[in-house]
Coordinates of C-alpha atoms in Angstrom, one line a residue:
Chain M
X451 CA -11.2 25.8 -64.5
X452 CA -14.0 28.3 -64.3
X453 CA -13.7 30.6 -67.3
X454 CA -15.4 33.6 -65.7
X455 CA -13.2 33.4 -62.6
X456 CA -10.2 33.5 -64.9
X457 CA -11.5 36.5 -66.6
X458 CA -12.0 38.2 -63.2
X459 CA -8.4 37.4 -62.1
X460 CA -7.1 38.5 -65.5
X461 CA -8.8 41.9 -65.4
X462 CA -7.7 42.5 -61.8
X463 CA -4.0 41.9 -62.5
X464 CA -4.0 43.7 -65.8
X465 CA -5.8 46.7 -64.2
X466 CA -3.1 46.8 -61.6
X467 CA -0.3 46.5 -64.2
X468 CA -1.9 49.2 -66.3
X469 CA -2.3 51.6 -63.3
X470 CA 1.3 50.9 -62.4
X471 CA 2.5 51.7 -65.9
X472 CA 0.4 54.9 -66.0
X473 CA 1.8 56.0 -62.6
X474 CA 5.3 55.9 -64.1
X475 CA 4.1 58.3 -66.7
X476 CA 2.8 60.9 -64.2
X477 CA -0.8 60.6 -65.3
X478 CA -3.6 61.9 -63.1
X479 CA -5.8 59.5 -61.1
X480 CA -8.4 59.2 -63.8
X481 CA -5.7 58.5 -66.4
X482 CA -4.5 55.6 -64.2
X483 CA -8.0 54.2 -64.0
X484 CA -8.6 54.6 -67.8
X485 CA -5.2 53.0 -68.7
X486 CA -5.9 50.3 -66.1
X487 CA -9.3 49.6 -67.7
X488 CA -7.9 49.5 -71.3
X489 CA -5.2 47.1 -70.3
X490 CA -7.7 44.9 -68.5
X491 CA -10.4 44.8 -71.1
X492 CA -8.4 45.2 -74.3
X493 CA -7.5 41.6 -75.0
X494 CA -10.8 40.1 -74.0
X495 CA -12.7 42.7 -75.9
X496 CA -10.8 42.0 -79.0
X497 CA -11.3 38.3 -78.5
X498 CA -15.1 38.7 -78.2
X499 CA -15.4 41.1 -81.2
X500 CA -13.4 38.8 -83.4
X501 CA -15.3 35.7 -82.3
X502 CA -18.6 37.6 -82.6
X503 CA -19.5 36.9 -78.9
X504 CA -21.2 39.4 -76.5
X505 CA -18.3 41.4 -75.1
X506 CA -17.5 40.0 -71.7
X507 CA -17.7 43.2 -69.6
X508 CA -21.0 44.1 -71.3
X509 CA -22.4 40.7 -70.4
X510 CA -20.9 40.8 -66.9
X511 CA -20.5 44.4 -65.9
X512 CA -19.1 43.4 -62.5
X513 CA -15.7 43.1 -64.2
X514 CA -15.7 46.9 -64.3
X515 CA -16.0 47.2 -60.6
X516 CA -13.2 44.7 -60.1
X517 CA -11.0 46.8 -62.5
X518 CA -11.9 50.1 -60.7
X519 CA -11.0 48.5 -57.3
X520 CA -7.8 47.0 -58.5
X521 CA -6.6 50.2 -60.2
X522 CA -7.4 52.4 -57.2
X523 CA -5.9 49.9 -54.8
X524 CA -2.7 49.9 -56.9
X525 CA -2.6 53.7 -56.7
X526 CA -3.0 53.8 -52.9
X527 CA -0.5 51.0 -52.5
X528 CA 2.2 52.7 -54.6
X529 CA 1.7 55.9 -52.6
X530 CA 2.4 54.1 -49.3
X531 CA 4.8 51.3 -50.2
X532 CA 7.8 51.3 -52.4
X533 CA 6.7 49.0 -55.3
X534 CA 9.1 46.1 -55.6
X535 CA 11.2 46.1 -58.7
X536 CA 9.6 44.3 -61.6
X537 CA 6.1 44.4 -59.9
X538 CA 4.7 45.6 -63.2
X539 CA 6.3 42.7 -65.2
X540 CA 5.2 40.1 -62.7
X541 CA 1.5 41.2 -62.6
X542 CA 1.6 41.4 -66.3
X543 CA 2.9 37.8 -66.5
X544 CA -0.1 36.6 -64.6
X545 CA -2.5 38.6 -66.8
X546 CA -0.8 37.1 -69.8
X547 CA -1.3 33.6 -68.4
X548 CA -5.0 34.1 -67.5
X549 CA -6.0 35.8 -70.7
X550 CA -4.1 33.8 -73.3
X551 CA -5.5 30.5 -72.0
X552 CA -9.0 31.9 -71.6
X553 CA -8.8 33.1 -75.2
X554 CA -7.6 29.7 -76.3
X555 CA -10.3 27.9 -74.3
X556 CA -13.1 30.0 -75.8
X557 CA -11.8 29.7 -79.3
X558 CA -11.5 25.9 -78.8
X559 CA -15.0 25.8 -77.3
X560 CA -16.3 27.4 -80.5
X561 CA -14.8 24.5 -82.5
X562 CA -12.0 26.5 -84.1
X563 CA -8.9 24.8 -85.5
X564 CA -5.5 24.7 -83.9
X565 CA -3.8 27.7 -85.4
X566 CA -6.8 29.9 -84.8
X567 CA -6.9 28.8 -81.2
X568 CA -3.2 29.7 -80.8
X569 CA -3.6 33.1 -82.5
X570 CA -6.7 33.9 -80.6
X571 CA -5.1 33.0 -77.3
X572 CA -2.0 35.1 -78.1
X573 CA -4.1 38.1 -79.2
X574 CA -6.3 37.9 -76.0
X575 CA -3.2 37.7 -73.9
X576 CA -1.1 40.5 -75.4
X577 CA -3.6 43.0 -76.9
X578 CA -4.4 44.8 -73.6
X579 CA -0.8 45.3 -72.8
X580 CA -0.1 46.5 -76.4
X581 CA -2.9 49.1 -76.1
X582 CA -1.5 50.2 -72.7
X583 CA 2.0 50.7 -74.2
X584 CA 0.7 52.5 -77.4
X585 CA -1.4 54.8 -75.3
X586 CA 1.4 55.7 -73.0
X587 CA 3.8 56.3 -75.9
X588 CA 6.0 53.2 -75.4
X589 CA 7.2 50.7 -77.9
X590 CA 5.0 47.8 -76.8
X591 CA 6.8 45.5 -74.3
X592 CA 6.0 42.6 -76.6
X593 CA 8.2 44.0 -79.3
X594 CA 11.2 45.0 -77.2
X595 CA 14.4 43.3 -78.3
X596 CA 14.3 39.6 -77.5
X597 CA 11.6 39.7 -74.8
X598 CA 10.0 36.3 -74.3
X599 CA 6.4 37.5 -74.0
X600 CA 4.1 36.5 -76.8
X601 CA 6.3 33.4 -77.0
X602 CA 5.0 32.4 -73.6
X603 CA 1.4 32.8 -74.7
X604 CA 2.0 30.8 -77.9
X605 CA 3.7 27.9 -76.0
X606 CA 0.9 27.9 -73.4
X607 CA -1.8 27.8 -76.1
X608 CA 0.0 24.9 -77.9
X609 CA 0.3 23.0 -74.6
X610 CA -3.4 23.6 -73.9
X611 CA -4.2 22.1 -77.3
X612 CA -1.9 19.1 -76.9
X613 CA -3.5 18.4 -73.5
X614 CA -7.0 18.2 -74.9
X615 CA -7.1 14.5 -75.6
X616 CA -5.5 13.0 -72.5
X617 CA -6.7 15.0 -69.5
X618 CA -9.8 17.0 -68.3
X619 CA -10.3 20.4 -69.9
X620 CA -10.0 22.3 -66.6
X621 CA -6.7 20.7 -65.7
X622 CA -5.4 21.4 -69.2
X623 CA -6.3 25.0 -68.7
X624 CA -4.7 25.2 -65.3
X625 CA -1.5 23.5 -66.5
X626 CA -1.1 25.7 -69.6
X627 CA -1.7 28.8 -67.5
X628 CA 1.1 27.6 -65.2
X629 CA 3.3 27.1 -68.3
X630 CA 2.7 30.7 -69.6
X631 CA 3.4 32.3 -66.2
X632 CA 6.4 30.1 -65.6
X633 CA 8.0 30.8 -69.0
X634 CA 7.4 34.6 -68.7
X635 CA 8.6 34.8 -65.1
X636 CA 11.7 32.7 -65.9
X637 CA 12.4 35.0 -68.8
X638 CA 12.2 38.0 -66.5
X639 CA 14.3 36.4 -63.8
X640 CA 17.1 35.1 -66.0
X641 CA 16.9 37.6 -68.8
X642 CA 16.1 34.9 -71.4
X643 CA 15.9 36.4 -74.9
X644 CA 15.1 35.4 -78.4
X645 CA 17.6 36.0 -81.2
X646 CA 17.4 39.5 -82.7
X647 CA 17.4 39.8 -86.4
X648 CA 18.7 42.9 -88.0
X649 CA 19.0 44.1 -91.6
X650 CA 22.5 44.5 -92.9
X651 CA 23.5 48.2 -92.7
X652 CA 24.4 48.5 -96.4
X653 CA 23.0 51.3 -98.5
Chain U
X1311 CA -33.2 64.7 -78.6
X1312 CA -32.9 63.2 -82.0
X1313 CA -30.1 60.6 -81.8
X1314 CA -29.2 60.8 -85.5
X1315 CA -29.0 64.6 -85.4
X1316 CA -26.6 64.3 -82.5
X1317 CA -24.4 61.9 -84.4
X1318 CA -24.3 64.3 -87.4
X1319 CA -23.3 67.2 -85.1
X1320 CA -20.7 65.0 -83.4
X1321 CA -19.0 63.9 -86.6
X1322 CA -19.0 67.4 -88.0
X1323 CA -17.2 69.0 -84.9
X1324 CA -14.8 66.0 -84.5
X1325 CA -14.0 66.1 -88.2
X1326 CA -13.1 69.8 -87.9
X1327 CA -11.1 69.1 -84.7
X1328 CA -9.2 66.2 -86.4
X1329 CA -8.5 68.3 -89.5
X1330 CA -7.2 71.1 -87.3
X1331 CA -5.0 68.7 -85.3
X1332 CA -3.6 67.3 -88.6
X1333 CA -3.0 70.8 -90.0
X1334 CA -0.6 71.4 -87.1
X1335 CA 1.3 68.3 -88.1
X1336 CA 2.0 69.5 -91.7
X1337 CA 0.0 66.7 -93.2
X1338 CA -1.2 66.9 -96.8
X1339 CA -4.8 67.6 -97.6
X1340 CA -5.7 63.9 -97.8
X1341 CA -4.1 63.3 -94.4
X1342 CA -6.3 66.1 -93.0
X1343 CA -9.4 64.4 -94.4
X1344 CA -8.3 60.9 -93.2
X1345 CA -7.4 62.1 -89.7
X1346 CA -10.7 64.1 -89.6
X1347 CA -12.6 61.0 -90.6
X1348 CA -11.0 58.8 -88.0
X1349 CA -11.6 61.4 -85.3
X1350 CA -15.2 61.7 -86.4
X1351 CA -16.1 58.0 -86.8
X1352 CA -13.7 56.4 -84.3
X1353 CA -15.8 56.7 -81.1
X1354 CA -19.2 55.8 -82.7
X1355 CA -17.7 52.9 -84.7
X1356 CA -16.2 51.4 -81.5
X1357 CA -19.6 51.9 -79.8
X1358 CA -21.4 50.1 -82.6
X1359 CA -18.9 47.2 -82.8
X1360 CA -19.0 46.7 -79.1
X1361 CA -22.8 46.8 -78.9
X1362 CA -23.1 44.6 -82.1
X1363 CA -25.1 47.2 -83.9
X1364 CA -24.8 48.1 -87.6
X1365 CA -22.0 50.7 -87.7
X1366 CA -23.6 54.1 -87.9
X1367 CA -21.8 55.4 -91.0
X1368 CA -22.4 52.2 -92.9
X1369 CA -26.2 52.5 -92.1
X1370 CA -26.2 56.2 -92.9
X1371 CA -23.4 57.0 -95.3
X1372 CA -24.4 60.7 -95.4
X1373 CA -22.3 61.1 -92.3
X1374 CA -19.3 60.6 -94.6
X1375 CA -20.3 63.6 -96.7
X1376 CA -20.7 65.7 -93.6
X1377 CA -17.3 64.7 -92.5
X1378 CA -15.7 65.5 -95.8
X1379 CA -17.4 68.9 -95.9
X1380 CA -16.4 69.7 -92.3
X1381 CA -12.8 68.7 -92.8
X1382 CA -12.4 70.6 -96.1
X1383 CA -14.2 73.7 -94.7
X1384 CA -11.8 73.6 -91.8
X1385 CA -8.8 73.5 -94.2
X1386 CA -10.1 76.4 -96.2
X1387 CA -11.0 78.4 -93.1
X1388 CA -7.5 77.9 -91.5
X1389 CA -5.9 79.1 -94.7
X1390 CA -7.8 82.3 -94.7
X1391 CA -8.3 83.2 -91.1
X1392 CA -6.1 82.9 -88.1
X1393 CA -7.6 80.1 -86.1
X1394 CA -8.5 81.4 -82.6
X1395 CA -6.4 79.9 -79.8
X1396 CA -8.0 76.8 -78.4
X1397 CA -10.3 76.4 -81.4
X1398 CA -9.3 72.7 -81.4
X1399 CA -10.0 72.2 -77.8
X1400 CA -13.4 73.9 -78.0
X1401 CA -14.6 71.9 -81.0
X1402 CA -13.3 68.8 -79.3
X1403 CA -15.4 69.7 -76.2
X1404 CA -18.6 69.7 -78.2
X1405 CA -17.7 66.5 -80.0
X1406 CA -17.1 64.9 -76.6
X1407 CA -20.5 66.1 -75.3
X1408 CA -22.4 64.9 -78.4
X1409 CA -20.8 61.5 -78.6
X1410 CA -20.5 60.6 -74.9
X1411 CA -24.2 61.2 -74.4
X1412 CA -25.2 59.5 -77.7
X1413 CA -23.1 56.5 -76.5
X1414 CA -24.8 56.5 -73.1
X1415 CA -28.3 56.8 -74.7
X1416 CA -27.8 54.0 -77.1
X1417 CA -26.4 51.7 -74.4
X1418 CA -29.2 52.6 -72.1
X1419 CA -31.8 52.0 -74.9
X1420 CA -30.4 48.5 -75.2
X1421 CA -31.2 47.9 -71.5
X1422 CA -27.6 47.9 -70.3
X1423 CA -26.8 48.6 -66.7
X1424 CA -25.5 51.8 -65.1
X1425 CA -21.8 51.1 -65.2
X1426 CA -21.9 49.8 -68.8
X1427 CA -23.8 52.9 -69.9
X1428 CA -21.1 55.1 -68.3
X1429 CA -18.2 53.2 -69.8
X1430 CA -19.9 53.1 -73.2
X1431 CA -20.6 56.8 -73.1
X1432 CA -17.0 57.6 -72.2
X1433 CA -15.6 55.3 -74.8
X1434 CA -17.8 56.7 -77.5
X1435 CA -16.8 60.2 -76.5
X1436 CA -13.1 59.8 -76.2
X1437 CA -12.1 57.0 -78.6
X1438 CA -12.0 59.2 -81.8
X1439 CA -9.8 61.8 -80.2
X1440 CA -7.5 59.1 -78.8
X1441 CA -7.1 57.6 -82.3
X1442 CA -6.4 61.0 -83.7
X1443 CA -3.7 61.6 -81.1
X1444 CA -2.1 58.1 -81.5
X1445 CA -2.1 58.5 -85.3
X1446 CA -0.4 61.9 -85.2
X1447 CA 2.2 60.7 -82.7
X1448 CA 0.9 62.6 -79.7
X1449 CA 0.3 61.3 -76.1
X1450 CA -3.5 61.3 -76.2
X1451 CA -5.0 64.6 -74.8
X1452 CA -7.1 62.4 -72.5
X1453 CA -3.9 61.3 -70.7
X1454 CA -2.1 64.5 -70.4
X1455 CA -1.4 65.5 -66.8
X1456 CA -4.5 66.5 -64.9
X1457 CA -6.7 67.2 -68.0
X1458 CA -10.4 67.1 -67.2
X1459 CA -11.5 65.3 -70.3
X1460 CA -12.8 61.8 -69.8
X1461 CA -14.0 63.1 -66.4
X1462 CA -16.5 65.4 -68.2
X1463 CA -17.8 62.4 -70.2
X1464 CA -18.2 60.3 -67.1
X1465 CA -20.0 63.0 -65.1
X1466 CA -22.3 63.6 -68.1
X1467 CA -23.2 60.0 -68.5
X1468 CA -23.9 59.7 -64.7
X1469 CA -26.1 62.8 -64.9
X1470 CA -27.9 61.3 -67.9
X1471 CA -28.6 58.1 -65.9
X1472 CA -29.8 60.0 -62.8
X1473 CA -32.2 62.1 -64.9
X1474 CA -33.8 58.9 -66.3
X1475 CA -36.6 58.7 -63.8
X1476 CA -37.8 62.3 -63.3
X1477 CA -37.7 63.9 -66.8
X1478 CA -38.2 63.1 -70.4
X1479 CA -35.4 61.2 -72.1
X1480 CA -34.7 63.9 -74.7
X1481 CA -34.4 66.6 -72.0
X1482 CA -32.1 64.4 -70.0
X1483 CA -29.9 63.9 -73.0
X1484 CA -29.8 67.7 -73.7
X1485 CA -29.0 68.6 -70.1
X1486 CA -26.3 66.0 -69.8
X1487 CA -24.7 67.1 -73.1
X1488 CA -24.7 70.6 -71.7
X1489 CA -23.0 69.3 -68.5
X1490 CA -20.2 67.6 -70.5
X1491 CA -19.5 70.6 -72.6
X1492 CA -19.7 73.0 -69.6
X1493 CA -17.2 70.9 -67.5
X1494 CA -14.8 70.5 -70.4
X1495 CA -14.9 74.2 -71.4
X1496 CA -14.6 75.4 -67.8
X1497 CA -11.6 73.1 -67.4
X1498 CA -10.0 74.7 -70.5
X1499 CA -10.9 78.2 -69.5
X1500 CA -9.7 78.1 -65.9
X1501 CA -7.1 75.3 -66.2
X1502 CA -8.9 72.9 -63.9
X1503 CA -6.8 69.8 -63.3
X1504 CA -7.0 66.5 -61.5
X1505 CA -4.4 65.5 -59.0
X1506 CA -1.4 63.9 -60.5
X1507 CA 0.0 60.7 -59.0
X1508 CA 3.6 59.8 -59.3
X1509 CA 5.6 56.9 -58.2
X1510 CA 8.3 57.6 -55.6
X1511 CA 11.7 57.9 -57.3
X1512 CA 13.5 55.3 -55.2
X1513 CA 15.4 52.5 -56.7
Chain C
X1438 CA -11.2 37.7 -109.9
X1439 CA -11.2 35.2 -107.1
X1440 CA -11.7 37.1 -103.9
X1441 CA -10.0 34.4 -101.7
X1442 CA -7.0 34.3 -103.9
X1443 CA -6.7 38.1 -103.6
X1444 CA -6.8 37.9 -99.8
X1445 CA -4.1 35.2 -99.9
X1446 CA -1.9 37.4 -102.1
X1447 CA -2.6 40.4 -99.9
X1448 CA -1.7 38.7 -96.7
X1449 CA 1.5 37.3 -98.2
X1450 CA 2.9 40.7 -99.4
X1451 CA 1.7 42.6 -96.3
X1452 CA 3.3 39.9 -94.1
X1453 CA 6.6 40.4 -96.0
X1454 CA 6.3 44.2 -95.8
X1455 CA 5.6 44.0 -92.1
X1456 CA 8.5 41.6 -91.4
X1457 CA 10.8 43.9 -93.4
X1458 CA 9.6 47.0 -91.4
X1459 CA 10.1 45.1 -88.1
X1460 CA 13.6 43.9 -89.2
X1461 CA 14.6 47.6 -89.5
X1462 CA 13.6 48.1 -85.9
X1463 CA 15.9 45.3 -84.6
X1464 CA 13.0 43.2 -83.3
X1465 CA 13.5 39.5 -82.5
X1466 CA 12.2 36.8 -84.8
X1467 CA 8.9 36.5 -83.0
X1468 CA 8.4 40.3 -83.2
X1469 CA 8.9 40.1 -87.0
X1470 CA 6.3 37.4 -87.2
X1471 CA 3.8 39.2 -85.0
X1472 CA 4.3 42.6 -86.8
X1473 CA 4.0 40.7 -90.1
X1474 CA 0.8 39.1 -89.0
X1475 CA -0.8 42.3 -87.8
X1476 CA 0.2 44.1 -91.0
X1477 CA -1.3 41.2 -93.0
X1478 CA -4.6 40.7 -91.2
X1479 CA -5.2 44.2 -89.8
X1480 CA -7.1 45.7 -92.8
X1481 CA -9.1 42.6 -93.6
X1482 CA -10.0 42.0 -90.0
X1483 CA -11.3 45.6 -89.6
X1484 CA -13.3 45.2 -92.9
X1485 CA -14.9 42.0 -91.6
X1486 CA -15.7 43.4 -88.1
X1487 CA -17.2 46.6 -89.6
X1488 CA -19.3 44.7 -92.1
X1489 CA -20.2 42.0 -89.5
X1490 CA -18.8 39.2 -91.5
X1491 CA -16.9 36.2 -90.1
X1492 CA -13.3 37.3 -89.8
X1493 CA -11.5 36.0 -92.9
X1494 CA -8.6 34.3 -91.1
X1495 CA -11.0 32.6 -88.6
X1496 CA -13.1 31.3 -91.5
X1497 CA -10.0 30.2 -93.5
X1498 CA -7.1 29.7 -91.1
X1499 CA -4.7 28.7 -93.9
X1500 CA -4.1 32.5 -94.3
X1501 CA -2.1 32.2 -91.1
X1502 CA 0.2 29.6 -92.5
X1503 CA 0.8 31.8 -95.6
X1504 CA 1.6 34.7 -93.3
X1505 CA 4.0 32.7 -91.2
X1506 CA 5.7 31.4 -94.3
X1507 CA 5.9 34.8 -95.9
X1508 CA 7.3 36.5 -92.8
X1509 CA 9.9 33.8 -92.2
X1510 CA 10.9 33.7 -95.8
X1511 CA 11.4 37.4 -95.7
X1512 CA 13.6 37.1 -92.6
X1513 CA 15.8 34.4 -94.2
X1514 CA 16.0 36.3 -97.5
X1515 CA 17.1 39.6 -95.8
X1516 CA 19.8 37.7 -93.9
X1517 CA 21.2 36.3 -97.2
X1518 CA 20.6 39.0 -99.8
X1519 CA 20.8 42.7 -99.6
X1520 CA 17.2 43.9 -99.8
X1521 CA 16.8 46.2 -102.7
X1522 CA 16.0 49.8 -101.9
X1523 CA 12.3 50.4 -101.6
X1524 CA 11.5 46.7 -101.3
X1525 CA 9.2 47.5 -98.4
X1526 CA 7.4 50.2 -100.3
X1527 CA 6.9 48.0 -103.4
X1528 CA 5.5 45.1 -101.4
X1529 CA 3.3 47.5 -99.6
X1530 CA 2.0 48.9 -102.9
X1531 CA 0.8 45.4 -103.9
X1532 CA -0.8 44.8 -100.5
X1533 CA -2.5 48.1 -100.8
X1534 CA -3.8 47.2 -104.3
X1535 CA -5.1 43.7 -103.3
X1536 CA -6.8 44.7 -100.1
X1537 CA -8.3 48.0 -101.1
X1538 CA -10.1 46.4 -104.0
X1539 CA -11.0 43.3 -102.0
X1540 CA -12.6 45.6 -99.4
X1541 CA -14.4 47.5 -102.1
X1542 CA -15.6 44.3 -103.8
X1543 CA -17.0 42.8 -100.5
X1544 CA -18.7 46.1 -99.5
X1545 CA -20.2 46.4 -103.0
X1546 CA -21.3 42.7 -102.9
X1547 CA -23.2 43.5 -99.7
X1548 CA -25.1 46.2 -101.5
X1549 CA -23.5 49.2 -99.9
X1550 CA -23.5 52.6 -101.5
X1551 CA -20.7 54.3 -103.4
X1552 CA -19.1 56.3 -100.6
X1553 CA -19.2 53.3 -98.1
X1554 CA -17.6 51.1 -100.8
X1555 CA -14.8 53.7 -101.2
X1556 CA -14.2 54.2 -97.5
X1557 CA -14.3 50.4 -96.8
X1558 CA -11.8 49.7 -99.6
X1559 CA -9.5 52.4 -98.3
X1560 CA -9.7 51.2 -94.7
X1561 CA -9.1 47.6 -95.8
X1562 CA -6.1 48.7 -97.8
X1563 CA -4.4 51.0 -95.3
X1564 CA -5.3 49.7 -91.8
X1565 CA -2.8 46.9 -91.6
X1566 CA 0.1 49.3 -92.6
X1567 CA -1.2 51.9 -90.1
X1568 CA -1.2 49.3 -87.3
X1569 CA 2.3 48.2 -88.3
X1570 CA 3.6 51.8 -88.1
X1571 CA 1.8 52.6 -84.9
X1572 CA 3.2 49.4 -83.2
X1573 CA 6.8 50.1 -84.4
X1574 CA 6.6 53.7 -83.2
X1575 CA 6.5 55.4 -86.6
X1576 CA 4.2 58.1 -87.9
X1577 CA 2.1 56.1 -90.2
X1578 CA 3.4 56.1 -93.8
X1579 CA -0.1 57.1 -94.9
X1580 CA 0.3 60.4 -93.1
X1581 CA 3.8 61.4 -94.1
X1582 CA 3.9 64.7 -95.9
X1583 CA 2.5 64.5 -99.4
X1584 CA 2.7 60.7 -99.7
X1585 CA 0.3 59.4 -102.4
X1586 CA -0.9 56.3 -100.5
X1587 CA -4.5 56.3 -99.4
X1588 CA -5.1 58.4 -102.6
X1589 CA -4.2 55.4 -104.7
X1590 CA -6.7 53.2 -102.8
X1591 CA -9.4 55.8 -103.1
X1592 CA -8.9 56.3 -106.8
X1593 CA -8.8 52.5 -107.3
X1594 CA -12.1 52.0 -105.4
X1595 CA -13.7 54.8 -107.4
X1596 CA -12.5 53.2 -110.7
X1597 CA -13.9 49.8 -109.5
X1598 CA -17.3 51.4 -108.9
X1599 CA -17.3 53.2 -112.3
X1600 CA -16.5 50.0 -114.1
X1601 CA -19.4 48.1 -112.5
X1602 CA -21.8 48.8 -115.3
X1603 CA -19.8 48.3 -118.5
X1604 CA -17.6 45.2 -117.8
X1605 CA -17.5 42.0 -115.9
X1606 CA -16.9 42.3 -112.2
X1607 CA -13.7 40.2 -112.2
X1608 CA -12.1 42.4 -114.9
X1609 CA -13.2 45.5 -113.1
X1610 CA -11.4 44.2 -110.0
X1611 CA -8.3 43.4 -111.9
X1612 CA -8.2 46.7 -113.7
X1613 CA -8.7 48.7 -110.5
X1614 CA -6.0 46.7 -108.6
X1615 CA -3.7 47.6 -111.4
X1616 CA -4.7 51.3 -111.1
X1617 CA -3.9 51.3 -107.3
X1618 CA -0.5 49.6 -107.7
X1619 CA 0.4 51.8 -110.7
X1620 CA -0.5 55.0 -108.9
X1621 CA 1.4 54.0 -105.8
X1622 CA 4.5 52.7 -107.6
X1623 CA 4.6 55.8 -109.9
X1624 CA 4.3 58.0 -106.8
X1625 CA 7.3 56.2 -105.3
X1626 CA 9.3 56.2 -108.5
X1627 CA 8.8 59.9 -109.4
X1628 CA 8.2 61.2 -105.9
X1629 CA 4.8 62.4 -106.7
X1630 CA 3.3 64.3 -103.7
X1631 CA 0.1 66.0 -102.6
X1632 CA 0.1 69.6 -101.5
X1633 CA 0.9 70.1 -97.8
X1634 CA -1.3 72.4 -95.8
X1635 CA 0.1 74.2 -92.8
X1636 CA -1.3 76.4 -90.2
X1637 CA 0.0 80.0 -90.2
X1638 CA 2.6 80.4 -87.5
X1639 CA 0.9 83.3 -85.7
X1640 CA 0.3 83.3 -82.0

């Protein structure tokens, strides 16, 4: 699967999810674009800085036009049509799938070991959304009670690694992206949760 | 215009603005210095990491003394004199002007394209203030309803690019800094705002 | 003192402190591990990115296993035994000591000057905890009124620098770690505070 295409798809859906999140906060139009941009480039930028690569949107600035278009289109769309419930979460699920596997692929391509590939995939997938939530004053989605979010990225990155031997790299990437999106969407649809651990309330 | 001098001016006014913001939060004296330092070096550090340059305050540690002096002078000054209304916003406007154009200049000097120059200028200008606001538990100034803030940086960076052909680089930098500060200060003075977009409240 | 060993100790205690902080927020088990990981790798990652080194946990992925083990052990332990009061603060004090001096040592080994060594040590020591607090929606511990926290790291880094001439590097590192931990623990035990500066309430 073409890595660049995946990054373009990833920034587009994350830009839309960021703009949608910002619209719920009554930000102005530039705020929507800025939050959309941060959501879209956050994870990939962190990936590239940590792996000491040229940052993807500096190397290929056309990502920035895609982001601008996706964020503005989201604004126009939400003005005209009632956004379906959970539109934000669904877009976010696809962004998570695209970026977590692109992060895993790039780390694996640089000959990093299993656990680094998984952590890098997860970071790439979740960091943009975490930045979006921190900037808009929310507890990050990823940390809300029992949400299956980073879990989906982790499982997907592990699947990607396990598929390295048997099948072609592109198919491995496609299958593992499907796994991430499926787990995340299923978790949204059926309210799957992880066990919550709490400290005993003794003092 | 001397790039290093601009960075020194930028860190000094942002250190003061950060210390002033921290003083409003009842932080201790070290908290003031730390918040002032983060505000002052945040944008330029992000710029240097993203562009893979040596971080400016590691290359020229004297910035750190300027920051320490500016932050402590602000503390002393606010103990003795009533800080004029909007002092924070005015200092911040100059920091925004200095750093957004220095970011644009450096990106342009590294042969980056138009949109990357604009994004890098904006990031350099706003990131320190965003970090200041996140660390003190505020919704970042840049995202408050209708604030003309990042807009000023974006317009300034575009002006800087448009002036590249006709006039000398230093004059282009000076003029575009003036544009950033003028837009931001005018927005503060006359409460200029951008339109706010809200999602319809249907469920 | 072996730098790698110090990084292992640092990530272990910070992973435990992060997991403990997350447990107080009713996060799920993966949230605990993620917050523990961010707390543990945040400071050292920032240090390595700023100094343009290979990020320590990418170079030595076994840190990630130590973090996973420490975070999960903390979860199990807090389910079975009542965590002693201030356990979080005490673990955090040791993380601060290990990382602030490792940051100072590495900066000093790269021939950086005094003030850069102190700032880099402080950043390395405090950044993971700041990220932990920002992600869990707290005002960072480091900025709470009068807390002696970054102060301990700064004093320790200065002590480390002063000891460079007279004694062996390893002993200097050990002594200055002891200084950081002692100052921080004493501040917790006897509620030492720094003076708080407030703006006059005139309008």
